[in-house]
Tab-separated table of C-alpha atoms in Angstrom:
chain	number	residue	atom	x	y	z
U	1	GLN	CA	95.509	106.321	110.279
U	2	VAL	CA	96.321	106.770	106.630
U	3	GLN	CA	95.920	103.518	104.760
U	4	LEU	CA	95.169	101.951	101.424
U	5	VAL	CA	93.282	98.653	101.429
U	6	GLN	CA	93.205	96.623	98.238
U	7	SER	CA	90.877	93.908	97.029
U	8	GLY	CA	91.741	90.243	97.271
U	9	ALA	CA	93.703	87.895	95.072
U	10	GLU	CA	92.409	87.039	91.606
U	11	VAL	CA	92.908	84.129	89.222
U	12	LYS	CA	92.123	84.842	85.586
U	13	LYS	CA	92.390	83.038	82.282
U	14	PRO	CA	94.433	84.437	79.401
U	15	GLY	CA	92.459	87.002	77.448
U	16	ALA	CA	90.269	87.974	80.393
U	17	SER	CA	90.245	91.255	82.314
U	18	VAL	CA	90.858	91.996	85.976
U	19	LYS	CA	89.756	94.959	88.064
U	20	VAL	CA	91.586	95.700	91.311
U	21	SER	CA	90.291	98.177	93.866
U	22	CYS	CA	92.134	100.357	96.367
U	23	LYS	CA	90.168	102.064	99.145
U	24	ALA	CA	91.773	105.057	100.812
U	25	SER	CA	91.131	106.254	104.339
U	26	GLY	CA	92.595	108.643	106.877
U	27	TYR	CA	93.218	111.557	104.513
U	28	THR	CA	91.484	113.763	101.943
U	29	PHE	CA	91.102	111.411	98.983
U	30	THR	CA	91.074	114.111	96.324
U	31	SER	CA	94.236	115.833	97.561
U	32	TYR	CA	96.741	113.183	96.448
U	33	TYR	CA	97.406	111.372	93.208
U	34	MET	CA	97.260	107.579	93.142
U	35	HIS	CA	99.701	105.391	91.266
U	36	TRP	CA	99.632	101.723	90.325
U	37	VAL	CA	102.831	99.691	90.442
U	38	ARG	CA	103.233	95.989	89.749
U	39	GLN	CA	105.834	93.391	90.638
U	40	ALA	CA	106.119	90.060	88.842
U	41	PRO	CA	107.343	87.112	90.951
U	42	GLY	CA	111.007	87.585	91.789
U	43	GLN	CA	111.206	90.737	89.680
U	44	GLY	CA	111.445	94.467	90.260
U	45	LEU	CA	108.877	97.225	90.511
U	46	GLU	CA	107.159	98.490	87.376
U	47	TRP	CA	105.157	101.706	87.212
U	48	MET	CA	101.852	101.381	85.394
U	49	GLY	CA	100.230	104.778	85.629
U	50	ILE	CA	98.653	107.522	87.687
U	51	ILE	CA	95.195	108.913	88.351
U	52	ASN	CA	94.225	112.241	89.825
U	53	PRO	CA	91.279	111.420	92.106
U	54	SER	CA	90.131	115.017	91.984
U	55	GLY	CA	89.293	115.269	88.301
U	56	GLY	CA	89.844	111.693	87.187
U	57	SER	CA	92.621	112.525	84.704
U	58	THR	CA	95.059	109.713	84.013
U	59	SER	CA	98.466	109.031	82.530
U	60	TYR	CA	99.593	105.524	81.650
U	61	ALA	CA	102.982	104.002	81.004
U	62	GLN	CA	103.464	103.460	77.290
U	63	LYS	CA	103.735	99.707	77.814
U	64	PHE	CA	100.168	99.515	79.115
U	65	GLN	CA	98.487	102.042	76.837
U	66	GLY	CA	95.311	100.556	75.414
U	67	ARG	CA	95.151	97.767	77.999
U	68	VAL	CA	94.854	99.598	81.302
U	69	THR	CA	92.098	101.827	82.635
U	70	MET	CA	92.260	103.657	85.948
U	71	THR	CA	89.129	105.133	87.456
U	72	ARG	CA	87.960	106.482	90.789
U	73	ASP	CA	84.833	106.778	92.884
U	74	THR	CA	85.024	109.826	95.109
U	75	SER	CA	81.920	108.781	97.059
U	76	THR	CA	83.763	105.765	98.434
U	77	SER	CA	87.362	107.088	98.199
U	78	THR	CA	88.252	104.161	95.975
U	79	VAL	CA	90.428	103.918	92.896
U	80	TYR	CA	90.302	101.056	90.428
U	81	MET	CA	92.779	99.580	87.985
U	82	GLU	CA	91.465	97.403	85.184
U	83	LEU	CA	93.857	95.461	82.971
U	84	SER	CA	92.490	93.714	79.899
U	85	SER	CA	93.702	91.060	77.438
U	86	LEU	CA	95.572	89.349	80.233
U	87	ARG	CA	98.521	87.092	79.440
U	88	SER	CA	100.742	84.963	81.627
U	89	GLU	CA	103.324	87.755	81.846
U	90	ASP	CA	100.769	89.853	83.729
U	91	THR	CA	100.985	87.514	86.706
U	92	ALA	CA	102.172	89.842	89.438
U	93	VAL	CA	101.403	91.629	92.672
U	94	TYR	CA	99.645	94.894	91.898
U	95	TYR	CA	100.071	97.791	94.337
U	96	CYS	CA	98.313	101.103	94.626
U	97	ALA	CA	100.509	103.825	96.081
U	98	ARG	CA	99.700	107.383	97.125
U	99	GLY	CA	101.699	110.045	95.357
U	100	THR	CA	103.100	112.943	97.342
U	101	LEU	CA	102.208	116.300	95.865
U	102	LEU	CA	104.856	117.536	93.437
U	103	SER	CA	107.453	114.979	94.581
U	104	TRP	CA	106.505	112.056	92.355
U	105	ALA	CA	107.280	109.760	95.285
U	106	PHE	CA	105.012	107.131	96.801
U	107	ASP	CA	104.574	107.598	100.530
U	108	ILE	CA	101.753	105.174	101.343
U	109	TRP	CA	101.314	101.757	99.736
U	110	GLY	CA	98.475	99.270	99.661
U	111	GLN	CA	99.103	95.714	100.796
U	112	GLY	CA	99.195	94.436	97.232
U	113	THR	CA	96.857	92.228	95.207
U	114	MET	CA	98.134	89.031	93.621
U	115	VAL	CA	96.799	88.483	90.121
U	116	THR	CA	97.509	85.096	88.592
U	117	VAL	CA	96.917	84.533	84.886
U	118	SER	CA	96.729	80.865	84.062
U	119	SER	CA	94.794	78.597	81.756
K	1	GLN	CA	111.489	104.402	78.987
K	2	SER	CA	114.277	102.039	80.006
K	3	ALA	CA	114.679	101.051	83.631
K	4	LEU	CA	117.262	102.860	85.706
K	5	THR	CA	120.448	100.854	86.283
K	6	GLN	CA	121.264	99.573	89.753
K	7	PRO	CA	123.801	96.963	90.878
K	8	ALA	CA	122.121	93.623	91.399
K	9	SER	CA	123.611	93.193	94.840
K	10	VAL	CA	125.719	94.897	97.480
K	11	SER	CA	126.862	93.701	100.867
K	12	GLY	CA	128.396	95.051	104.021
K	13	SER	CA	129.114	94.141	107.611
K	14	PRO	CA	127.204	95.555	110.587
K	15	GLY	CA	128.359	99.074	111.373
K	16	GLN	CA	129.819	99.685	107.932
K	17	SER	CA	128.478	102.036	105.254
K	18	ILE	CA	127.331	101.052	101.794
K	19	THR	CA	126.264	103.012	98.743
K	20	ILE	CA	123.832	101.917	96.050
K	21	SER	CA	124.033	103.699	92.720
K	22	CYS	CA	121.190	104.391	90.326
K	23	THR	CA	122.107	105.483	86.816
K	24	GLY	CA	119.618	107.006	84.447
K	25	THR	CA	119.778	109.454	81.574
K	26	SER	CA	119.504	113.157	80.915
K	27	SER	CA	115.768	112.563	80.371
K	28	ASP	CA	115.077	111.332	83.878
K	29	VAL	CA	117.578	111.387	86.748
K	30	GLY	CA	119.671	114.087	85.115
K	31	SER	CA	116.757	116.423	84.450
K	32	TYR	CA	114.779	116.340	87.672
K	33	ASN	CA	115.512	116.398	91.389
K	34	LEU	CA	112.694	113.910	91.789
K	35	VAL	CA	114.542	110.729	92.681
K	36	SER	CA	113.119	108.519	95.414
K	37	TRP	CA	114.301	105.322	97.097
K	38	TYR	CA	112.286	102.410	98.447
K	39	GLN	CA	113.111	99.574	100.814
K	40	GLN	CA	111.294	96.275	100.380
K	41	HIS	CA	111.490	93.310	102.700
K	42	PRO	CA	110.384	89.906	101.377
K	43	GLY	CA	106.626	89.613	101.031
K	44	LYS	CA	106.056	93.204	102.057
K	45	ALA	CA	105.042	96.391	100.269
K	46	PRO	CA	107.817	98.861	99.493
K	47	LYS	CA	108.547	101.661	101.967
K	48	LEU	CA	109.597	105.190	101.027
K	49	MET	CA	113.061	105.972	102.410
K	50	ILE	CA	114.195	109.047	100.440
K	51	TYR	CA	112.357	111.499	98.191
K	52	GLU	CA	113.420	114.496	96.117
K	53	VAL	CA	116.968	113.085	95.980
K	54	SER	CA	117.899	113.642	99.614
K	55	LYS	CA	114.859	114.250	101.810
K	56	ARG	CA	113.864	111.750	104.473
K	57	PRO	CA	110.227	111.137	105.408
K	58	SER	CA	109.332	111.411	109.050
K	59	GLY	CA	110.276	108.255	110.889
K	60	VAL	CA	113.070	107.143	108.556
K	61	SER	CA	116.435	106.782	110.259
K	62	ASN	CA	119.057	109.429	109.540
K	63	ARG	CA	121.395	106.546	108.683
K	64	PHE	CA	119.788	106.716	105.244
K	65	SER	CA	120.881	109.526	102.939
K	66	GLY	CA	120.583	110.322	99.254
K	67	SER	CA	122.496	112.349	96.722
K	68	LYS	CA	122.748	112.941	92.987
K	69	SER	CA	125.433	113.864	90.515
K	70	GLY	CA	124.569	114.220	86.848
K	71	ASN	CA	122.618	111.191	85.684
K	72	THR	CA	123.467	109.088	88.743
K	73	ALA	CA	121.707	109.085	92.098
K	74	SER	CA	122.992	107.295	95.175
K	75	LEU	CA	121.606	105.913	98.409
K	76	THR	CA	123.996	105.599	101.329
K	77	ILE	CA	123.254	103.581	104.435
K	78	SER	CA	125.605	104.182	107.330
K	79	GLY	CA	125.976	102.078	110.463
K	80	LEU	CA	124.543	99.008	108.745
K	81	GLN	CA	122.151	96.964	110.827
K	82	ALA	CA	120.737	93.507	110.293
K	83	GLU	CA	117.250	94.905	109.639
K	84	ASP	CA	118.592	96.913	106.686
K	85	GLU	CA	118.877	93.680	104.717
K	86	ALA	CA	116.274	94.099	101.979
K	87	ASP	CA	115.801	95.025	98.341
K	88	TYR	CA	116.219	98.677	97.423
K	89	TYR	CA	114.711	100.414	94.419
K	90	CYS	CA	115.371	103.845	93.017
K	91	CYS	CA	112.751	105.749	91.087
K	92	SER	CA	112.792	108.922	89.023
K	93	TYR	CA	110.306	111.208	87.395
K	94	ALA	CA	110.850	110.900	83.654
K	95	GLY	CA	108.744	113.735	82.288
K	96	SER	CA	105.313	113.690	80.635
K	97	SER	CA	103.689	112.500	83.868
K	98	SER	CA	105.653	109.262	83.909
K	99	VAL	CA	107.962	107.500	86.311
K	100	VAL	CA	110.684	104.891	85.900
K	101	PHE	CA	112.076	102.467	88.474
K	102	GLY	CA	115.489	100.899	88.799
K	103	GLY	CA	115.901	97.150	88.573
K	104	GLY	CA	116.501	96.818	92.300
K	105	THR	CA	119.493	96.004	94.496
K	106	LYS	CA	119.629	93.232	97.052
K	107	LEU	CA	121.461	94.352	100.182
K	108	THR	CA	123.022	91.610	102.265
K	109	VAL	CA	124.259	92.365	105.777
K	110	LEU	CA	127.073	89.907	106.410
């Protein structure tokens, strides 16, 4: 079945970087965009950016420009999201979500990865 | 971009209908028929309920429907059931390969 499986929870110190992985299975990896969305504790959803697994092109939300990098490995059908210069406000659950072609909707979601930033 | 505006909470009794609004601007909701809605139960990942304003993915109950007028999109749930109690988020394409979410609405089934 179609699924996205993310890496496990992380605890990082302020100023560090974190890299979260999202492994896709059950469909053609390069045929769908992948988005990253985060959710701080008790807060709403926040879109971070998108990667096209086919060519690797990316687009990031203005808020994260310069701090986020999204990459992919087509040999393992895995996308990665790296966030640098972490601060306490980055404590959140990070989700990867498959983007439906042309619809800009997210039809399959990963289970989420909790990233805690604490000194 | 600024988040889309949703009511913080709505409530209804079993069997009733409720509507959740989602107000954006002429740069997002008003410009594109690319509004989607997500249901999220506590501790779970969001689930796609509506895409392209009014289309339902396979497997989603026809009790869920979507619409749009101008800069405001709406999600209507008819025949409310206890399992509909959850948080609901709207989302819109906002141009330049970007997306914006609403702040979320907590639905309580009384």
